[in-house]
């Protein structure tokens, strides 16, 4: 079962944090079709948020076709988003890279900005396809983390030092 972590200082609406964390669990295969989400009461007890906030998040997930509410029984996963399982070798490599980045003195926001910049270079906003034009990323761009934890504005020219390999 997923456990939600609410970051009250992130600037991301609480219900969106629940939606994003649920989608992340679906992508990583931590939630699978048929799994039951925690009840609104369980989420409220664990996070001290308003029950209507939980219900709003679950309704959005239901509108996306990811979950279905069964009256009197609970909310269940309808379909997954898993393409990179939690035990993927890519996850292991990324974890090792994050350890090296931390050891090199980068903080969470630095790592998030660097990772987001690399994602922007390699993927377009539509359908996650590799980008064919990698020369148009000049000037200041705004990047939003999909985990709900940070929003970082990144100026490519003033952050040249963080563009290198942190190993």
Coordinates of N, CA, C and O in Angstrom, one line a residue:
X1 N 0.8 -1.2 0.0 CA 0.0 0.0 0.0 C 0.9 1.2 0.0 O 1.9 1.3 0.6
X2 N 0.5 2.3 -0.7 CA 1.2 3.5 -0.8 C 1.0 4.3 0.5 O -0.1 4.3 1.1
X3 N 2.1 5.0 0.9 CA 2.0 5.9 2.0 C 2.3 7.3 1.5 O 3.4 7.5 0.9
X4 N 1.4 8.2 1.7 CA 1.6 9.6 1.1 C 2.4 10.4 2.1 O 2.3 10.4 3.3
X5 N 3.3 11.2 1.5 CA 4.1 12.2 2.2 C 3.8 13.6 1.7 O 4.0 13.9 0.5
X6 N 3.3 14.4 2.5 CA 2.8 15.7 2.2 C 3.9 16.8 2.5 O 4.3 16.8 3.7
X7 N 4.3 17.5 1.6 CA 5.3 18.6 1.8 C 4.6 19.9 1.8 O 4.2 20.4 0.7
X8 N 4.3 20.5 2.9 CA 3.5 21.7 3.0 C 4.2 22.9 2.5 O 3.6 24.0 2.4
X9 N 5.5 22.8 2.3 CA 6.3 24.0 1.8 C 6.7 23.9 0.3 O 7.4 24.7 -0.1
X10 N 6.1 22.9 -0.4 CA 6.5 22.7 -1.8 C 5.9 23.7 -2.7 O 6.3 23.9 -3.8
X11 N 4.8 24.3 -2.3 CA 4.0 25.2 -3.2 C 3.1 24.4 -4.1 O 2.4 25.0 -5.0
X12 N 3.1 23.1 -4.0 CA 2.2 22.2 -4.8 C 1.0 21.9 -4.0 O 1.1 21.5 -2.8
X13 N -0.2 22.0 -4.5 CA -1.4 21.7 -3.8 C -1.4 20.3 -3.3 O -0.9 19.4 -3.9
X14 N -1.9 20.2 -2.1 CA -1.9 18.9 -1.4 C -2.5 17.8 -2.2 O -2.0 16.7 -2.3
X15 N -3.7 18.0 -2.8 CA -4.4 17.0 -3.6 C -3.5 16.6 -4.8 O -3.5 15.4 -5.1
X16 N -2.8 17.5 -5.4 CA -1.9 17.2 -6.5 C -0.7 16.4 -6.0 O -0.2 15.5 -6.8
X17 N -0.2 16.6 -4.8 CA 0.9 15.8 -4.3 C 0.4 14.3 -4.2 O 1.1 13.4 -4.5
X18 N -0.8 14.1 -3.8 CA -1.4 12.7 -3.7 C -1.5 12.1 -5.1 O -1.1 11.0 -5.3
X19 N -2.0 12.9 -6.0 CA -2.2 12.4 -7.4 C -0.8 12.1 -7.9 O -0.6 11.0 -8.5
X20 N 0.2 13.0 -7.8 CA 1.5 12.7 -8.3 C 2.2 11.5 -7.7 O 2.8 10.7 -8.4
X21 N 2.1 11.4 -6.4 CA 2.7 10.2 -5.7 C 2.0 8.9 -6.1 O 2.7 7.9 -6.2
X22 N 0.7 9.0 -6.3 CA 0.0 7.8 -6.8 C 0.5 7.4 -8.2 O 0.8 6.2 -8.4
X23 N 0.6 8.4 -9.1 CA 1.1 8.1 -10.4 C 2.5 7.6 -10.4 O 2.8 6.7 -11.2
X24 N 3.3 8.1 -9.5 CA 4.7 7.7 -9.4 C 4.7 6.2 -9.0 O 5.4 5.4 -9.5
X25 N 3.9 5.8 -8.0 CA 3.8 4.5 -7.5 C 3.3 3.5 -8.6 O 3.8 2.4 -8.8
X26 N 2.4 4.0 -9.5 CA 1.9 3.2 -10.6 C 3.0 3.0 -11.6 O 3.2 2.0 -12.2
X27 N 3.8 4.1 -11.9 CA 4.9 4.0 -12.9 C 6.0 3.0 -12.4 O 6.6 2.4 -13.2
X28 N 6.2 3.0 -11.1 CA 7.3 2.2 -10.6 C 6.8 0.8 -10.3 O 7.6 -0.1 -9.9
X29 N 5.6 0.5 -10.6 CA 5.0 -0.8 -10.3 C 4.8 -1.1 -8.9 O 4.6 -2.3 -8.5
X30 N 4.8 -0.1 -8.0 CA 4.6 -0.3 -6.6 C 3.1 -0.5 -6.3 O 2.7 -1.0 -5.3
X31 N 2.3 0.1 -7.2 CA 0.8 -0.2 -7.2 C 0.5 -0.8 -8.5 O 1.0 -0.4 -9.6
X32 N -0.4 -1.8 -8.4 CA -0.8 -2.6 -9.6 C -2.3 -2.7 -9.7 O -3.0 -2.5 -8.7
X33 N -2.8 -3.0 -10.9 CA -4.3 -3.2 -11.0 C -4.8 -4.1 -9.9 O -4.2 -5.2 -9.7
X34 N -5.9 -3.7 -9.3 CA -6.5 -4.5 -8.2 C -6.1 -4.1 -6.8 O -6.8 -4.4 -5.9
X35 N -5.0 -3.4 -6.7 CA -4.5 -2.9 -5.4 C -5.5 -1.9 -4.9 O -6.1 -1.1 -5.6
X36 N -5.7 -1.9 -3.6 CA -6.5 -0.9 -2.9 C -5.7 0.2 -2.4 O -4.7 0.1 -1.8
X37 N -6.2 1.5 -2.7 CA -5.6 2.7 -2.1 C -6.0 2.8 -0.6 O -7.1 2.3 -0.2
X38 N -5.2 3.5 0.1 CA -5.6 3.7 1.5 C -7.0 4.5 1.6 O -7.2 5.3 0.7
X39 N -7.8 4.3 2.6 CA -9.0 5.0 2.7 C -8.7 6.4 3.0 O -7.6 6.8 3.5
X40 N -9.7 7.3 2.7 CA -9.5 8.7 3.1 C -9.2 8.9 4.5 O -8.3 9.7 4.9
X41 N -9.8 8.1 5.4 CA -9.6 8.2 6.8 C -8.2 7.8 7.2 O -7.5 8.5 8.0
X42 N -7.6 6.8 6.5 CA -6.2 6.4 6.8 C -5.2 7.5 6.3 O -4.3 7.7 7.0
X43 N -5.5 8.1 5.2 CA -4.6 9.1 4.7 C -4.7 10.3 5.7 O -3.7 10.9 6.0
X44 N -5.9 10.7 6.1 CA -6.1 11.8 7.0 C -5.3 11.5 8.3 O -4.6 12.4 8.9
X45 N -5.4 10.3 8.9 CA -4.7 10.0 10.1 C -3.2 10.0 9.9 O -2.5 10.5 10.8
X46 N -2.7 9.7 8.8 CA -1.3 9.6 8.6 C -0.7 11.0 8.2 O 0.5 11.2 8.5
X47 N -1.5 11.9 7.6 CA -1.0 13.1 7.1 C -1.6 14.4 7.7 O -1.1 15.5 7.5
X48 N -2.7 14.2 8.5 CA -3.4 15.4 9.1 C -3.8 16.4 8.1 O -3.7 17.6 8.2
X49 N -4.4 15.9 7.0 CA -5.0 16.8 6.0 C -6.5 16.6 6.0 O -7.0 15.6 6.6
X50 N -7.2 17.5 5.3 CA -8.7 17.4 5.2 C -9.1 16.2 4.4 O -8.6 16.0 3.3
X51 N -10.1 15.5 4.8 CA -10.6 14.3 4.1 C -11.1 14.7 2.7 O -10.9 13.9 1.7
X52 N -11.6 15.9 2.5 CA -12.1 16.4 1.2 C -10.9 16.5 0.2 O -11.1 16.3 -1.0
X53 N -9.7 16.8 0.7 CA -8.5 16.9 -0.1 C -8.2 15.5 -0.7 O -7.9 15.4 -1.9
X54 N -8.3 14.5 0.1 CA -8.0 13.1 -0.3 C -9.0 12.7 -1.4 O -8.7 12.2 -2.4
X55 N -10.3 13.0 -1.1 CA -11.4 12.6 -2.0 C -11.2 13.4 -3.3 O -11.5 12.8 -4.4
X56 N -10.8 14.6 -3.3 CA -10.5 15.4 -4.5 C -9.4 14.7 -5.4 O -9.5 14.6 -6.6
X57 N -8.4 14.3 -4.7 CA -7.3 13.6 -5.4 C -7.8 12.3 -6.0 O -7.5 12.0 -7.2
X58 N -8.5 11.5 -5.2 CA -9.0 10.2 -5.7 C -10.0 10.4 -6.9 O -10.0 9.7 -7.8
X59 N -10.8 11.5 -6.8 CA -11.7 11.8 -8.0 C -10.9 12.1 -9.2 O -11.2 11.7 -10.3
X60 N -9.8 12.9 -9.1 CA -9.0 13.2 -10.3 C -8.3 11.9 -10.8 O -8.3 11.7 -12.0
X61 N -7.9 11.0 -10.0 CA -7.3 9.8 -10.4 C -8.4 8.9 -11.1 O -8.1 8.2 -12.1
X62 N -9.6 9.0 -10.6 CA -10.7 8.3 -11.2 C -11.0 8.9 -12.6 O -11.2 8.1 -13.6
X63 N -11.0 10.2 -12.7 CA -11.3 10.9 -14.0 C -10.2 10.4 -15.0 O -10.5 10.3 -16.2
X64 N -9.0 10.2 -14.6 CA -7.9 9.8 -15.4 C -8.0 8.3 -15.8 O -7.2 7.8 -16.6
X65 N -8.9 7.6 -15.2 CA -9.1 6.2 -15.5 C -8.1 5.3 -14.8 O -8.0 4.1 -15.2
X66 N -7.5 5.8 -13.8 CA -6.4 5.0 -13.1 C -7.0 4.2 -11.9 O -6.4 3.2 -11.6
X67 N -8.0 4.8 -11.3 CA -8.6 4.1 -10.2 C -10.1 4.1 -10.3 O -10.7 4.8 -11.1
X68 N -10.8 3.2 -9.5 CA -12.2 3.2 -9.5 C -12.7 3.1 -8.0 O -12.1 2.3 -7.3
X69 N -13.7 3.9 -7.7 CA -14.2 3.9 -6.4 C -15.4 2.8 -6.4 O -16.2 2.8 -7.3
X70 N -15.3 2.0 -5.4 CA -16.4 1.0 -5.2 C -17.1 1.3 -3.9 O -16.5 1.2 -2.8
X71 N -18.3 1.7 -4.0 CA -19.1 2.2 -2.8 C -19.1 1.2 -1.7 O -19.4 0.0 -1.9
X72 N -18.6 1.7 -0.5 CA -18.6 0.8 0.7 C -17.4 -0.1 0.7 O -17.3 -0.8 1.7
X73 N -16.6 -0.2 -0.3 CA -15.5 -1.1 -0.3 C -14.2 -0.4 -0.3 O -13.2 -0.8 0.4
X74 N -14.0 0.6 -1.2 CA -12.8 1.4 -1.2 C -12.5 1.8 -2.6 O -13.3 1.7 -3.5
X75 N -11.3 2.3 -2.8 CA -10.8 2.8 -4.1 C -9.7 1.9 -4.6 O -8.7 1.6 -3.8
X76 N -9.8 1.4 -5.8 CA -8.9 0.4 -6.3 C -8.3 0.8 -7.6 O -8.9 1.5 -8.4
X77 N -7.0 0.3 -7.8 CA -6.3 0.6 -9.1 C -6.9 -0.1 -10.2 O -7.2 -1.3 -10.1
X78 N -7.3 0.6 -11.3 CA -7.8 0.0 -12.5 C -6.7 -0.4 -13.5 O -6.8 -1.4 -14.1
X79 N -5.7 0.5 -13.6 CA -4.6 0.2 -14.6 C -3.4 0.8 -14.1 O -3.4 1.8 -13.3
X80 N -2.3 0.3 -14.5 CA -1.0 0.7 -14.1 C -0.4 1.7 -15.1 O -0.9 1.8 -16.2
X81 N 0.7 2.3 -14.7 CA 1.5 3.1 -15.6 C 2.9 2.6 -15.7 O 3.8 3.3 -16.2
X82 N 3.2 1.4 -15.2 CA 4.5 0.8 -15.1 C 5.2 0.6 -16.4 O 4.7 -0.2 -17.2
X83 N 6.3 1.2 -16.7 CA 7.1 0.9 -17.8 C 8.6 0.7 -17.3 O 9.4 0.1 -18.0
X84 N 8.9 1.2 -16.1 CA 10.2 1.0 -15.5 C 10.0 0.5 -14.1 O 9.8 1.3 -13.2
X85 N 10.1 -0.8 -13.9 CA 9.8 -1.4 -12.6 C 10.8 -0.9 -11.5 O 11.9 -0.4 -11.9
X86 N 10.4 -0.9 -10.3 CA 11.2 -0.4 -9.2 C 12.5 -1.1 -9.1 O 13.5 -0.5 -8.6
X87 N 12.6 -2.3 -9.5 CA 13.9 -3.1 -9.4 C 14.7 -3.0 -10.7 O 15.6 -3.8 -10.9
X88 N 14.4 -2.1 -11.6 CA 15.1 -1.9 -12.9 C 16.5 -1.6 -12.7 O 16.9 -0.8 -11.8
X89 N 17.4 -2.1 -13.6 CA 18.8 -1.7 -13.5 C 19.0 -0.2 -13.7 O 19.9 0.4 -13.2
X90 N 18.1 0.4 -14.5 CA 18.2 1.9 -14.7 C 18.0 2.6 -13.3 O 18.7 3.6 -13.1
X91 N 17.1 2.1 -12.5 CA 16.9 2.7 -11.2 C 18.1 2.6 -10.4 O 18.5 3.5 -9.7
X92 N 18.8 1.4 -10.4 CA 20.0 1.2 -9.7 C 21.1 2.2 -10.1 O 21.8 2.8 -9.3
X93 N 21.2 2.4 -11.4 CA 22.2 3.3 -12.0 C 21.9 4.7 -11.5 O 22.8 5.5 -11.2
X94 N 20.6 5.1 -11.6 CA 20.2 6.4 -11.2 C 20.5 6.7 -9.7 O 20.9 7.7 -9.3
X95 N 20.2 5.7 -8.9 CA 20.5 5.8 -7.4 C 22.0 6.0 -7.2 O 22.4 6.8 -6.3
X96 N 22.8 5.3 -7.9 CA 24.3 5.4 -7.8 C 24.7 6.8 -8.2 O 25.5 7.4 -7.6
X97 N 24.1 7.3 -9.3 CA 24.4 8.7 -9.8 C 24.0 9.7 -8.7 O 24.7 10.6 -8.4
X98 N 22.8 9.5 -8.1 CA 22.3 10.5 -7.1 C 23.3 10.5 -5.9 O 23.6 11.5 -5.3
X99 N 23.8 9.3 -5.5 CA 24.8 9.2 -4.4 C 26.0 10.0 -4.8 O 26.6 10.7 -4.0
X100 N 26.5 9.8 -6.0 CA 27.7 10.6 -6.5 C 27.4 12.1 -6.5 O 28.3 12.9 -6.1
X101 N 26.3 12.5 -6.9 CA 25.9 13.9 -7.0 C 25.9 14.5 -5.6 O 26.4 15.6 -5.3
X102 N 25.3 13.7 -4.6 CA 25.2 14.2 -3.2 C 26.6 14.3 -2.6 O 27.0 15.3 -2.0
X103 N 27.5 13.3 -2.9 CA 28.9 13.3 -2.5 C 29.7 14.5 -3.0 O 30.6 15.0 -2.4
X104 N 29.3 14.9 -4.2 CA 29.9 16.0 -4.9 C 29.5 17.4 -4.4 O 29.9 18.4 -4.8
X105 N 28.5 17.3 -3.4 CA 28.1 18.6 -2.8 C 26.8 19.2 -3.3 O 26.4 20.3 -2.9
X106 N 26.2 18.5 -4.3 CA 24.9 19.0 -4.8 C 23.8 18.7 -3.8 O 23.7 17.7 -3.2
X107 N 22.9 19.7 -3.6 CA 21.7 19.5 -2.7 C 20.6 19.0 -3.6 O 20.7 18.9 -4.8
X108 N 19.4 18.7 -3.0 CA 18.3 18.2 -3.7 C 17.8 19.1 -4.8 O 17.5 18.6 -5.9
X109 N 17.8 20.4 -4.6 CA 17.3 21.3 -5.6 C 18.3 21.4 -6.8 O 17.9 21.5 -8.0
X110 N 19.6 21.3 -6.5 CA 20.7 21.2 -7.6 C 20.5 20.0 -8.4 O 20.5 20.0 -9.7
X111 N 20.3 18.8 -7.8 CA 20.1 17.6 -8.5 C 18.8 17.6 -9.3 O 18.8 17.2 -10.5
X112 N 17.7 18.2 -8.7 CA 16.5 18.3 -9.4 C 16.6 19.1 -10.7 O 16.1 18.8 -11.8
X113 N 17.3 20.3 -10.5 CA 17.5 21.2 -11.7 C 18.3 20.5 -12.8 O 18.0 20.6 -13.9
X114 N 19.4 19.9 -12.3 CA 20.3 19.2 -13.3 C 19.5 18.1 -14.0 O 19.6 18.0 -15.3
X115 N 18.8 17.3 -13.3 CA 18.1 16.1 -13.9 C 17.0 16.6 -14.8 O 16.9 16.1 -15.9
X116 N 16.3 17.7 -14.4 CA 15.2 18.2 -15.2 C 15.8 18.8 -16.5 O 15.2 18.6 -17.6
X117 N 16.9 19.5 -16.4 CA 17.6 20.0 -17.6 C 17.9 18.9 -18.6 O 17.7 19.1 -19.8
X118 N 18.5 17.8 -18.1 CA 18.8 16.7 -18.9 C 17.6 16.1 -19.6 O 17.6 15.8 -20.7
X119 N 16.5 15.9 -18.8 CA 15.3 15.4 -19.3 C 14.8 16.3 -20.4 O 14.3 15.8 -21.5
X120 N 14.8 17.6 -20.2 CA 14.3 18.5 -21.2 C 15.2 18.5 -22.5 O 14.6 18.7 -23.6
X121 N 16.4 18.2 -22.4 CA 17.3 18.0 -23.5 C 17.0 16.7 -24.3 O 17.1 16.7 -25.5
X122 N 16.5 15.7 -23.6 CA 16.4 14.4 -24.3 C 14.9 14.0 -24.6 O 14.7 13.1 -25.4
X123 N 13.9 14.7 -24.0 CA 12.5 14.4 -24.2 C 11.7 15.6 -24.5 O 12.0 16.6 -23.9
X124 N 10.8 15.5 -25.4 CA 9.9 16.6 -25.7 C 8.7 16.5 -24.7 O 8.5 15.5 -24.0
X125 N 7.9 17.5 -24.6 CA 6.8 17.6 -23.7 C 5.7 16.6 -24.2 O 4.9 16.2 -23.4
X126 N 5.7 16.3 -25.4 CA 4.6 15.4 -25.9 C 5.1 13.9 -26.0 O 6.0 13.6 -26.8
X127 N 4.5 13.1 -25.3 CA 4.7 11.6 -25.3 C 6.0 11.1 -25.0 O 6.4 10.0 -25.2
X128 N 6.9 12.0 -24.4 CA 8.2 11.5 -23.9 C 9.1 11.0 -25.0 O 10.0 10.2 -24.7
X129 N 8.9 11.4 -26.2 CA 9.8 11.0 -27.3 C 11.1 11.8 -27.3 O 11.1 12.9 -26.9
X130 N 12.2 11.1 -27.7 CA 13.4 11.9 -27.7 C 13.3 13.1 -28.6 O 12.7 13.1 -29.6
X131 N 13.9 14.2 -28.1 CA 13.9 15.4 -28.8 C 14.9 15.4 -30.0 O 16.0 14.9 -29.8
X132 N 14.5 16.0 -31.1 CA 15.4 16.0 -32.2 C 16.1 17.4 -32.3 O 17.2 17.5 -32.9
X133 N 15.6 18.4 -31.6 CA 16.2 19.7 -31.7 C 16.8 20.0 -30.3 O 16.0 20.4 -29.4
X134 N 18.1 19.9 -30.1 CA 18.7 20.1 -28.8 C 19.4 21.4 -28.7 O 20.1 21.7 -27.8
X135 N 19.3 22.2 -29.8 CA 20.0 23.5 -29.8 C 19.1 24.6 -29.4 O 19.6 25.7 -29.3
X136 N 17.8 24.4 -29.2 CA 16.9 25.5 -28.9 C 16.8 25.8 -27.4 O 16.0 26.6 -27.0
X137 N 17.5 25.1 -26.5 CA 17.4 25.3 -25.1 C 18.4 26.4 -24.6 O 19.3 26.2 -23.9
X138 N 18.1 27.7 -25.0 CA 18.9 28.8 -24.6 C 18.0 29.7 -23.7 O 16.8 29.7 -23.7
X139 N 18.7 30.4 -22.8 CA 18.0 31.4 -22.0 C 17.5 30.7 -20.7 O 17.9 29.7 -20.3
X140 N 16.5 31.3 -20.1 CA 15.9 30.9 -18.9 C 14.7 30.1 -19.1 O 13.8 30.4 -19.9
X141 N 14.6 28.9 -18.4 CA 13.5 28.1 -18.5 C 13.0 27.7 -17.2 O 13.8 27.7 -16.2
X142 N 11.7 27.4 -17.1 CA 11.2 27.0 -15.8 C 10.9 25.5 -15.8 O 10.4 25.0 -16.8
X143 N 11.3 24.8 -14.8 CA 11.2 23.3 -14.7 C 10.4 23.0 -13.5 O 10.6 23.5 -12.4
X144 N 9.4 22.1 -13.6 CA 8.6 21.7 -12.5 C 8.8 20.2 -12.2 O 8.7 19.4 -13.1
X145 N 9.2 19.8 -11.0 CA 9.3 18.4 -10.6 C 8.0 17.7 -10.6 O 7.0 18.2 -10.2
X146 N 8.0 16.5 -11.1 CA 6.7 15.7 -11.1 C 6.5 15.0 -9.9 O 5.5 14.3 -9.7
X147 N 7.4 15.1 -8.9 CA 7.1 14.4 -7.6 C 6.4 15.3 -6.7 O 6.0 14.9 -5.6
X148 N 6.2 16.5 -7.0 CA 5.5 17.5 -6.1 C 6.4 18.0 -5.1 O 5.9 18.7 -4.2
X149 N 7.7 17.8 -5.1 CA 8.5 18.2 -4.1 C 9.2 19.6 -4.3 O 9.4 20.3 -3.4
X150 N 9.4 20.0 -5.6 CA 10.1 21.3 -5.8 C 9.6 21.9 -7.1 O 9.2 21.2 -8.0
X151 N 9.7 23.2 -7.2 CA 9.6 23.9 -8.4 C 10.8 24.8 -8.5 O 11.1 25.5 -7.6
X152 N 11.6 24.6 -9.6 CA 12.9 25.3 -9.7 C 12.9 26.1 -11.0 O 12.6 25.6 -12.0
X153 N 13.3 27.4 -10.9 CA 13.6 28.1 -12.1 C 15.0 28.0 -12.4 O 15.8 28.3 -11.5
X154 N 15.4 27.7 -13.6 CA 16.8 27.3 -13.9 C 17.3 28.2 -15.0 O 16.7 28.2 -16.1
X155 N 18.3 29.0 -14.8 CA 18.9 29.8 -15.9 C 20.1 29.1 -16.4 O 21.1 28.9 -15.7
X156 N 20.1 28.6 -17.6 CA 21.1 27.8 -18.2 C 22.5 28.5 -18.1 O 23.5 27.8 -17.8
X157 N 22.5 29.8 -18.3 CA 23.8 30.4 -18.4 C 24.4 30.6 -17.0 O 25.6 30.6 -16.9
X158 N 23.6 30.8 -16.0 CA 24.2 31.1 -14.7 C 24.5 29.8 -13.9 O 25.1 29.8 -12.9
X159 N 24.1 28.7 -14.5 CA 24.3 27.4 -13.8 C 25.2 26.5 -14.6 O 25.1 25.3 -14.5
X160 N 26.1 27.0 -15.4 CA 27.0 26.2 -16.2 C 27.8 25.3 -15.3 O 28.1 24.1 -15.8
X161 N 28.2 25.6 -14.1 CA 29.0 24.8 -13.3 C 28.3 23.5 -12.9 O 28.9 22.5 -12.7
X162 N 27.0 23.5 -12.8 CA 26.2 22.3 -12.4 C 25.9 21.4 -13.6 O 25.3 20.3 -13.5
X163 N 26.3 21.8 -14.8 CA 26.0 21.0 -16.0 C 26.9 19.9 -16.2 O 26.7 19.0 -17.0
X164 N 28.0 19.8 -15.6 CA 29.0 18.8 -15.8 C 28.7 17.5 -15.0 O 27.7 17.4 -14.3
X165 N 29.5 16.5 -15.2 CA 29.3 15.2 -14.6 C 29.7 15.3 -13.2 O 30.9 15.7 -12.9
X166 N 28.8 15.0 -12.2 CA 29.1 15.2 -10.8 C 30.0 14.1 -10.2 O 30.3 14.1 -9.1
X167 N 30.5 13.2 -11.0 CA 31.3 12.1 -10.5 C 32.8 12.5 -10.4 O 33.2 13.4 -11.0

